[in-house]
Structures are given as structure tokens and as C-alpha cells.
Amino acid sequence: MRIKDFLHSATALNNISVKGWVRTKRDSKKFSFLEINDGSSLKGIQVVVDESVPGYDQLPATSTGASVNITGKLVESPGQGQQWEVHATEFQLLGTCPDDYPLQKKGHSPEFLRSIAHLRPRTNLFGAAFRLRSRISYAVHRFFQEQDFVHVHTPIITASDCEGAGELFRVTTLHGDIDKQSAEKDFFAKKTFLTVSGQLEAETFACGLGNVYTFGPTFRAENSNTTRHAAEFWMIEPEMAFTDLQGDIDMAEKFVQAMVRAALDECGEDLAFFNQFVDKGLLQRLEAVANAPFERMSYEDAVNALKNSGKTFDHPVEFGVNLQSEHERYLTEELLKCPVTVFNYPKEIKPFYMRLNDDNRTVTAMDLLVPGIGELIGGSQREERLDVLIGNMKKHDLNLADYSWYSDLRKYGTVEHAGFGLGFERLLMFLSGIQNIRDVIPFARTPGHAEF
Ligand code: 4AD
Ligand code: MG
């Protein structure tokens, strides 16, 4: 049993063992009070050690951060705010913790804690953030598995550039000036990269298995030092055969609402902590998102709304420009005050695989925007007409031979299909109110930073 189980125990218990790290210690003449945390919950448990207990002589050497093993009894606590405490019958100091322990005092900034990423999991904030991450990761799989989606492990090393944005990390075993050498001499006998998205490979499985999803790490060498971009992040990408843009948006909305519901129902203690110390409006916002329908708006309507907003943006808006985060946030936070999906973007600003609309100037792209974050999801219906796809590939200067496996899906029994990608860290920011992507991923990789 772990501390969380003791805190929720229905009865007093004899002969228990508590292992964890000391958060605080208070000494009185004949007793010591320790608060022990083992990471199983935000709350720790109070342990009373009196001077008669074997091992009591180790208490002077037991300080904040030390690891301990306590044998004892779980008894009703006379103290406030806790039902149970432990009376030690034996005390064992496992690992001392010298004075230079960086978490000696409470109240460190997230920036400082980032510089000691290896010790962050011992703090309340990061304990809560990473318990949430784990629970929601599980909820993602549950959501898709319960609807019979097949989980596909798409490759991490790939030869294709899904998004065509040129933000690829090269994977090579060549030495010296690699650009001057023939890629044929490289390990895979061609140029390879870390994947920016599992979508293209997921499409091959959807066009055979029906509904599939990937959930894996993705890599982007974009040099944007923002609070919402990481060079390594995790993405969830469902791909659905016999599905159009509307079905895609339906699924995206349903997925986001289910994740909010899972966080509210299964991570209550940690969410209450975030609501108190990170973002006071969090619970109210999440309840609203879980219960109310989302909005949908075409790109053209969004551009008009932005133009008529009476606001001055750093980046002016016109039909044809990419929406910037300031625009996205105006739409979801100020104009609509709820999540909104913007769809049918101009074809010029979107990748080659998106389905061209009959107007011949927009594609079936969709971005789901949420308050506090902006873009949480990007997706589209895929171009299933072989001739149109080939035309798009040529326009995007793709080497048709390299993508023949992709166009084959349209040659042999093509079907309408659609999918999207949700950035897992952005979802966690949305669910926790944590403002910086570096604080919801265990070891952040951002330009200039790859510690450990
Ligand atoms: O909009 P994106 O680039 O879409 C795709 O990659 C599609 N192939 C997905 C698909 O249709 N299967 O990325 C999807 C999401 C974004 O909405 C955002 O949440 C997240 O991935 N994302 C990032 N998250 C953190 N750091 C970055 N650098 C990110 N780039 C994208
Ligand atoms: Mg996008």
C-alpha cells in the first residue's frame, strides 16, 4: 500500500510500512512529526515518531528530502485536515539529504525548477502535472480503444516530410560535410529524418483497418522559442476511413470533451491544486468546456470577424494569411468564449494532402482552438482523388516516386478519409492551466536545451 491508500483507508491498520521522502520535520522534546510524501498523491501523511522507537537516534540526521522507511500503525489523527496519521514503531533513515538540497524550501519558481528537472518530480506542482499526464495518456487510449480504433505504432525515423514545412531533424550516420555526400552512402541508403507526424503512415492503415490512431513522439526543428512549442512533443493522431470533414470535427470535439471529463473525474485532487495555485478559473472553465457545445466557423468568417473586431493585431489579417496565435486567441477567448473549430482554409497555406473544396481556393483543413492555448488540434479531410492529389504534390515540389506508396492508396480502392493531430502537451496545459509547455513534459527539448 502507498500513502494515497492509507489516506483513504476505511479502518485503522496495524503493522504498516510507509516509504517516501520527508517534506517537513518538526521536533518537540519527546517526539518528531514528519510529513512523508511518496508521489502517490498530492497529500502526504503525518508520521509521529516518539523517542522510544527503535531508530529514533537517526532523527537528527533526517532532514527535508531524506528518504525513510517507517513501520508503524495507522491511527485516527487528532490533527486538523487529516483523518489518519502513522505512529511509528520503527524508524529507518534510508538516504540522508545534505543542506545543499535545492528543494529545502518551498515556493520555487517553475523557471528555477526547470533547471533541476531531475528533482522536479518531488514537488507538488510537478507531481500533480505528471500524475495528470499519466492519467490522461491512459484516457486517450481508453477513448479510442472503446470505439474500436486500432492503435498503430507509426515509425519515428521516416523518409517523408508530412507537413512540408521543412522543420525536419536529419537522421544520419554520415560524418563530415553530410550535404556533400551521396545519401545512398547513408545508413538507410536515403535521406531520413525524425518524424514530424505519423499521419501519412496512419492513412495507410486507416485505408485497410478503418479507424486507427497513433500516439507517439514527434519532432520539429522549428526555431520558435514560445511557451507553446517544443522540438520534441507527443501527438495523438486518429485517422478514419469513410469520414469527411464534418465527421472529423465531430470526433475532435468529442475527444477534447472526453479528455476534460476524464481530468475532472479522475484527477480531482491535482486539478484542485492547479485551481488554487496555478489558475483560479481552471475548474470553472473545464466544467464549461465539458458540458457546452463547441462553435464552428469557416476561415473566411473568422477573417471577417477579426477584421470587424475593432482590434489592432500585431499581424494584420486578410483572406490568405495564416492565423497567428493572437488571432486564434481573440476568436476563442473574446469573441466566442468557448472552443471553436475554424475550417476551410485557403489552399496556399496548407499542406499537399488536404482535400480541395469545390470553390477551388480552399481546402478541408480544420483547427480546433481553445481558450488560453489557441491551436490544440490541426486536421483535415484528405485528398482522395488521385489526379487532384498528384497535382497538389507537383505544386508542392514533392518527388512523386518518393510518395508513390501514398498515392497508391488512391489508385487502389480510394475512399473518403479524414483525421487530425492533437498536441498532447497543449492538452495538458489546457487541463492544468500551466502556462509553459516546458512544465508539462518530463524533459523539455527546446532550441538550445536538451538537458540529461
Ligand atoms: O497542425 P499540425 O502541424 O498537424 C499535423 O501534423 C497533422 N499531420 C496532424 C494530422 O492531421 N494527423 O500539428 C498538430 C498539433 C497542433 O495542433 C499542436 O497542438 C501540436 O500538434 N503541435 C505542437 N505542439 C508542441 N510543440 C510544437 N512544436 C508543435 N507543433 C504542433
Ligand atoms: Mg497546425
mmCIF file with all atom_site columns, N, CA and C and ligand atoms in Angstrom, residues 350 367 375 378, ligand 2:
data_model
loop_
_atom_site.group_PDB
_atom_site.id
_atom_site.type_symbol
_atom_site.label_atom_id
_atom_site.label_alt_id
_atom_site.label_comp_id
_atom_site.label_asym_id
_atom_site.label_entity_id
_atom_site.label_seq_id
_atom_site.pdbx_PDB_ins_code
_atom_site.Cartn_x
_atom_site.Cartn_y
_atom_site.Cartn_z
_atom_site.occupancy
_atom_site.B_iso_or_equiv
_atom_site.pdbx_formal_charge
_atom_site.auth_seq_id
_atom_site.auth_comp_id
_atom_site.auth_asym_id
_atom_site.auth_atom_id
_atom_site.pdbx_PDB_model_num
ATOM   1  N  N  . LYS A 1 350 ? -1.727 25.618 -46.815 1.00 0.00 ? 350 LYS A N  1
ATOM   2  C  CA . LYS A 1 350 ? -1.887 24.309 -46.168 1.00 0.00 ? 350 LYS A CA 1
ATOM   3  C  C  . LYS A 1 350 ? -1.149 23.210 -46.937 1.00 0.00 ? 350 LYS A C  1
ATOM   4  N  N  . ASP A 1 367 ? -8.813 23.610 -37.702 1.00 0.00 ? 367 ASP A N  1
ATOM   5  C  CA . ASP A 1 367 ? -8.022 23.802 -36.486 1.00 0.00 ? 367 ASP A CA 1
ATOM   6  C  C  . ASP A 1 367 ? -8.992 24.004 -35.340 1.00 0.00 ? 367 ASP A C  1
ATOM   7  N  N  . GLU A 1 375 ? -4.339 27.089 -30.868 1.00 0.00 ? 375 GLU A N  1
ATOM   8  C  CA . GLU A 1 375 ? -4.485 25.831 -31.614 1.00 0.00 ? 375 GLU A CA 1
ATOM   9  C  C  . GLU A 1 375 ? -4.131 24.609 -30.762 1.00 0.00 ? 375 GLU A C  1
ATOM   10 N  N  . GLY A 1 378 ? -4.956 20.210 -35.174 1.00 0.00 ? 378 GLY A N  1
ATOM   11 C  CA . GLY A 1 378 ? -4.963 20.535 -36.599 1.00 0.00 ? 378 GLY A CA 1
ATOM   12 C  C  . GLY A 1 378 ? -5.306 19.271 -37.367 1.00 0.00 ? 378 GLY A C  1
HETATM 13 MG MG . MG  B 2 .   ? -1.428 23.226 -37.329 1.00 0.00 ? 2   MG  B MG 1
#
